[in-house]
XYZ file of C-alpha atoms in Angstrom:
386
model
C 0.000 0.000 0.000
C 1.236 3.572 -0.678
C 3.175 5.490 1.969
C 3.263 9.204 2.679
C 5.442 11.297 5.005
C 3.211 13.101 7.492
C 4.060 15.705 10.120
C 3.248 14.890 13.724
C 2.011 17.181 16.482
C 5.601 17.591 17.668
C 6.720 18.815 14.243
C 8.561 15.640 13.308
C 7.968 13.823 10.025
C 7.045 10.159 9.975
C 6.273 7.687 7.212
C 2.682 6.481 7.211
C 1.626 3.384 5.274
C -2.029 3.329 4.262
C -4.257 0.337 4.749
C -6.886 -1.213 2.503
C -10.193 0.596 1.868
C -13.122 -0.574 3.947
C -15.336 -3.275 2.488
C -18.629 -1.779 3.587
C -21.816 -3.792 3.038
C -24.015 -2.530 0.227
C -27.457 -1.861 1.627
C -30.602 -0.043 0.613
C -33.519 1.450 2.538
C -35.812 1.012 4.275
C -33.587 1.445 7.302
C -34.749 1.346 10.930
C -33.676 4.983 11.315
C -34.089 8.058 9.150
C -30.614 9.200 8.147
C -29.945 12.626 6.625
C -26.459 13.714 5.606
C -25.962 17.476 5.740
C -24.092 17.937 2.462
C -21.246 20.302 1.586
C -20.963 22.462 -1.536
C -18.158 22.265 -4.084
C -16.596 25.635 -4.834
C -15.828 26.708 -8.399
C -12.069 26.970 -8.003
C -11.487 28.344 -11.515
C -13.924 31.240 -11.301
C -12.665 34.818 -11.081
C -13.554 35.868 -7.559
C -12.397 37.228 -4.227
C -12.498 33.947 -2.280
C -13.207 35.475 1.130
C -16.136 37.465 -0.252
C -17.664 35.521 -3.140
C -19.538 32.225 -3.251
C -18.934 30.699 -6.658
C -20.258 27.134 -6.737
C -19.457 24.242 -9.066
C -23.055 23.171 -9.509
C -22.338 19.987 -11.459
C -19.983 18.566 -8.837
C -22.206 19.768 -6.003
C -25.260 17.968 -7.388
C -23.192 14.896 -8.268
C -22.270 14.593 -4.603
C -25.937 14.645 -3.615
C -26.587 11.824 -6.071
C -23.726 9.931 -4.429
C -25.451 10.277 -1.038
C -28.817 9.206 -2.442
C -27.192 6.184 -4.097
C -26.115 5.029 -0.629
C -29.644 5.343 0.724
C -29.111 8.539 2.701
C -31.331 11.584 2.687
C -29.856 15.006 1.936
C -30.195 17.890 4.379
C -29.704 20.779 1.989
C -28.342 24.290 2.456
C -27.426 23.731 6.102
C -24.351 24.818 8.029
C -22.337 21.985 6.407
C -22.969 23.774 3.096
C -21.450 26.868 4.778
C -24.841 28.491 5.089
C -24.287 31.913 6.596
C -20.549 31.190 6.566
C -19.829 31.763 2.879
C -23.100 30.697 1.251
C -25.745 33.441 1.322
C -29.510 33.122 0.897
C -29.431 33.839 -2.841
C -26.934 31.030 -3.442
C -28.818 28.788 -1.007
C -32.039 29.218 -3.004
C -30.251 28.187 -6.172
C -28.751 25.206 -4.376
C -32.129 24.109 -3.017
C -33.786 24.483 -6.431
C -31.106 22.478 -8.203
C -31.125 19.736 -5.571
C -34.906 19.429 -5.619
C -34.813 19.154 -9.406
C -32.117 16.474 -9.215
C -34.079 14.514 -6.627
C -36.964 14.091 -9.075
C -34.761 11.847 -11.199
C -33.624 9.633 -8.306
C -36.207 7.068 -7.149
C -36.675 7.245 -3.410
C -34.517 10.349 -2.972
C -35.210 12.163 0.305
C -34.373 15.826 0.777
C -35.165 18.563 3.280
C -33.877 22.114 3.020
C -32.846 24.827 5.424
C -35.016 27.918 5.873
C -33.778 30.637 8.194
C -33.214 34.376 8.407
C -29.673 34.757 7.069
C -30.660 37.385 4.490
C -31.251 39.743 7.440
C -28.024 40.794 9.156
C -28.288 40.852 12.957
C -28.157 44.355 14.368
C -29.670 46.774 16.851
C -32.323 47.927 14.358
C -33.609 44.395 13.608
C -36.776 43.643 15.553
C -38.499 40.395 16.440
C -41.141 41.231 13.827
C -38.364 41.570 11.237
C -37.190 38.092 12.201
C -40.692 36.685 11.772
C -40.988 38.215 8.300
C -37.556 36.866 7.353
C -38.450 33.346 8.453
C -41.762 33.523 6.591
C -40.041 34.694 3.422
C -37.610 31.799 3.383
C -40.205 29.200 4.393
C -42.509 30.365 1.614
C -39.635 30.181 -0.867
C -38.746 26.589 0.060
C -42.383 25.508 0.003
C -42.948 27.222 -3.361
C -40.160 25.040 -4.785
C -41.894 21.936 -3.423
C -39.380 21.498 -0.616
C -39.615 20.226 2.917
C -38.355 22.645 5.592
C -35.614 22.388 8.177
C -36.203 25.451 10.353
C -32.723 26.744 11.060
C -31.657 28.667 14.139
C -31.538 32.438 13.591
C -28.607 34.705 14.414
C -30.924 37.675 14.002
C -33.344 36.243 16.568
C -30.507 35.537 19.015
C -29.564 39.223 18.720
C -33.082 40.704 18.772
C -34.771 38.557 21.449
C -35.039 39.978 24.937
C -36.049 36.712 26.556
C -37.691 33.304 26.060
C -41.058 34.886 25.289
C -39.665 36.358 22.060
C -38.553 32.909 20.902
C -41.985 31.506 21.698
C -43.654 34.302 19.735
C -41.452 33.809 16.682
C -41.779 30.037 16.548
C -45.523 30.177 17.267
C -46.016 32.454 14.286
C -43.717 30.604 11.893
C -44.942 27.107 12.761
C -48.561 28.224 12.466
C -47.884 29.285 8.869
C -46.031 26.311 7.399
C -47.903 23.839 5.217
C -46.215 20.635 6.363
C -44.335 19.467 9.453
C -40.799 20.820 9.739
C -37.593 19.779 11.450
C -36.518 22.365 14.030
C -32.754 22.793 14.265
C -31.227 23.875 17.557
C -27.616 24.641 16.676
C -25.355 25.131 19.659
C -22.886 27.952 20.159
C -19.956 25.574 19.649
C -21.029 25.420 15.989
C -21.881 29.119 15.756
C -20.887 31.504 18.575
C -23.569 33.983 17.429
C -26.227 31.521 18.643
C -25.155 31.512 22.280
C -28.138 31.893 24.601
C -30.612 30.508 22.068
C -34.174 30.019 23.330
C -33.473 32.858 25.780
C -31.158 31.031 28.178
C -27.423 30.458 28.422
C -28.136 27.250 30.353
C -28.991 24.507 27.845
C -31.363 22.740 30.215
C -33.405 25.921 30.759
C -33.302 26.581 27.009
C -34.621 23.056 26.466
C -37.744 23.886 28.490
C -38.567 26.699 26.063
C -37.960 24.511 23.019
C -40.129 21.750 24.450
C -42.900 24.274 25.120
C -42.814 25.397 21.492
C -42.804 21.826 20.182
C -45.643 20.700 22.456
C -47.777 23.640 21.303
C -47.249 22.747 17.626
C -46.658 18.994 17.627
C -48.713 18.636 14.445
C -46.317 20.993 12.634
C -43.083 19.450 13.952
C -41.732 16.298 12.351
C -38.757 16.372 14.680
C -36.043 18.392 16.331
C -32.336 18.215 15.567
C -30.116 19.324 18.400
C -26.411 19.971 17.888
C -25.005 20.430 21.376
C -22.354 17.669 21.363
C -23.746 16.354 24.651
C -25.467 12.971 24.543
C -27.006 13.356 28.008
C -28.847 16.519 27.019
C -30.094 14.911 23.815
C -31.416 11.848 25.622
C -33.080 14.034 28.256
C -34.893 15.999 25.567
C -35.688 12.910 23.503
C -37.537 11.326 26.396
C -39.794 14.370 26.728
C -40.804 14.895 23.118
C -44.497 14.529 22.251
C -45.487 11.223 20.702
C -44.745 11.221 16.982
C -42.065 13.939 17.161
C -38.641 12.570 16.262
C -35.269 13.364 17.728
C -32.679 13.796 14.975
C -29.247 13.568 16.499
C -26.850 16.297 15.509
C -24.213 14.975 17.918
C -21.129 14.322 15.811
C -19.309 12.956 18.888
C -21.798 10.338 20.152
C -23.988 9.452 17.177
C -23.488 5.678 17.248
C -24.923 5.199 20.745
C -27.697 7.750 20.187
C -28.832 6.105 16.958
C -28.690 2.631 18.523
C -30.834 3.951 21.358
C -31.907 2.379 24.614
C -34.966 0.745 26.104
C -36.776 4.092 26.160
C -36.137 5.212 22.583
C -33.616 6.165 19.933
C -32.523 9.074 17.768
C -32.792 9.350 14.029
C -29.943 11.263 12.400
C -29.212 14.529 10.622
C -25.451 14.806 10.699
C -22.648 16.681 8.997
C -20.305 13.742 9.601
C -22.529 11.552 7.422
C -21.203 13.520 4.426
C -17.643 12.063 4.638
C -18.548 8.697 6.225
C -21.578 7.968 4.031
C -20.238 4.638 2.665
C -20.137 3.227 6.197
C -23.581 4.428 7.263
C -25.846 2.297 5.074
C -24.221 -0.979 6.105
C -24.371 0.010 9.757
C -28.076 0.827 9.541
C -28.786 -2.398 7.664
C -27.106 -4.293 10.520
C -29.262 -2.388 12.983
C -32.378 -3.491 11.093
C -31.307 -7.093 11.835
C -30.714 -6.087 15.478
C -27.050 -6.909 14.873
C -25.601 -4.345 17.237
C -22.153 -5.894 17.085
C -21.837 -5.238 13.345
C -23.517 -1.837 13.671
C -20.965 -0.654 16.225
C -18.147 -2.489 14.473
C -18.723 -0.392 11.348
C -19.306 2.949 13.074
C -16.807 2.731 15.950
C -13.728 3.516 13.778
C -15.514 6.556 12.344
C -16.008 8.175 15.748
C -12.356 9.218 16.347
C -12.378 10.670 12.813
C -15.552 12.618 13.539
C -14.296 13.905 16.870
C -11.171 15.159 15.133
C -13.062 16.849 12.290
C -15.418 18.511 14.783
C -12.804 19.462 17.370
C -12.840 23.029 18.667
C -13.233 25.527 17.110
C -16.096 23.294 15.950
C -17.380 25.805 13.401
C -14.399 24.934 11.193
C -15.518 21.318 10.778
C -16.603 22.040 7.183
C -12.917 22.230 6.234
C -12.401 18.595 7.223
C -15.557 17.492 5.418
C -14.431 19.079 2.152
C -10.880 17.784 2.630
C -12.301 14.248 2.773
C -14.346 14.848 -0.386
C -11.172 15.948 -2.170
C -9.126 12.974 -0.950
C -11.867 10.640 -2.195
C -12.205 12.185 -5.652
C -15.597 13.831 -5.277
C -13.956 17.100 -6.366
C -10.733 17.954 -8.156
C -9.439 20.604 -5.761
C -9.275 21.554 -2.112
C -10.771 25.033 -2.376
C -13.800 26.127 -0.370
C -16.402 28.854 -0.477
C -15.131 31.738 1.636
C -11.555 30.464 1.497
C -12.310 28.169 4.443
C -9.712 25.599 3.336
C -7.287 27.731 5.369
C -9.165 27.163 8.627
C -7.149 24.131 9.762
C -3.417 23.355 10.022
C -1.326 20.818 8.150
C -0.993 18.845 11.399
C -4.796 18.712 11.585
C -5.055 17.458 8.003
C -2.325 14.889 8.585
C -4.080 13.394 11.602
C -7.369 13.490 9.710
C -5.713 11.517 6.909
C -4.506 8.865 9.381
C -7.916 8.538 11.047
C -9.779 8.361 7.727
C -7.461 5.585 6.606
C -7.898 3.652 9.861
C -11.666 3.896 9.398
C -11.350 2.449 5.873
C -12.718 5.646 4.367
C -10.007 6.367 1.783
C -11.629 4.650 -1.174
C -8.527 4.901 -3.413
C -5.370 5.090 -1.266
C -3.117 5.817 -4.249
C -5.174 8.853 -5.205
C -5.506 9.975 -1.584
C -1.751 9.757 -1.046
C -1.012 11.677 -4.248
C -3.388 14.443 -3.196
C -2.063 14.516 0.347
C 1.477 14.874 -0.992
C 0.443 17.879 -3.059
C -1.044 19.567 0.022
C 2.049 18.745 2.058
C 4.252 20.293 -0.630
C 2.300 23.555 -0.449
C 2.997 23.560 3.299
C 6.703 22.955 2.784
C 6.713 19.266 3.714
C 8.742 17.223 1.230
């Protein structure tokens, strides 16, 4: 197997020999859990642009990656934070992305897709009111529904800035949920993913914030398909899961503890809407198929090696996890370059990428080690590592 010289945390260089790609079982839905992968976007690296300011997207490669996810039996969570929503991808580009993905889904039997609607076209500021937030949410929800899409109701930076307490969150969600046509997935994104969302639901304490979210969900259970929480704390997710109204799903957004949360316990389980499912998609279908046979040993045997990889990709500052997701897509040939919207390929160090490479290989997730090594060498050369 090919070998590459990788820097270590101490600054030394060591030879690393890759292993064989994983032989993941080929499986198709129905699975015992709903599994959405929040998908990344492929930047147009050849376009004339100012990379920190512009969002030029390679639409062909971006849609091809969604078809890859659908081919593995996963749903696509579109225009979410993994797609750099609000972190390089603005609402205008997000609408185009949603439209193109919905069109592509029509040609894929059984394709599942849900799309993010939020308030990111309204910049948070002292002049933005709660009523402005409501109108912004309604505008985006109407746009997604007009395209025939299903809504993931994203957390709002503008609401976090404008709200004076929990009652403002209740008022906003009451109004928005009352107006949607079909049940939505509510996304509670923690401050570790986006510092601007600290204190969401009107409380800095997550357990007090949870009480507000549960109040909103209970009042509109017929309009809530589920809630995705991204707090990277399995105990908080399980506590909330056990209190959801009957018929309302918990979609885990915990990229640290997803295996145990999806497997569940005697009192319930979580479905999944995860950014890490983008790079580990080949492993997910086989794991879920094993779960459908109640073969927990195989389920955990497939997913366990992916957990150290995920914890590394999502390490603090967690908001830079998209860089690792796109790096994996490049290593595996889903795009021809390692360039990101907003220039975010610069958000992690060469030591970070080197350890990510090792962990991806140990998880069997480098589908062509020769190609992955050649690409890793080119990145190392740019960083002065021969």
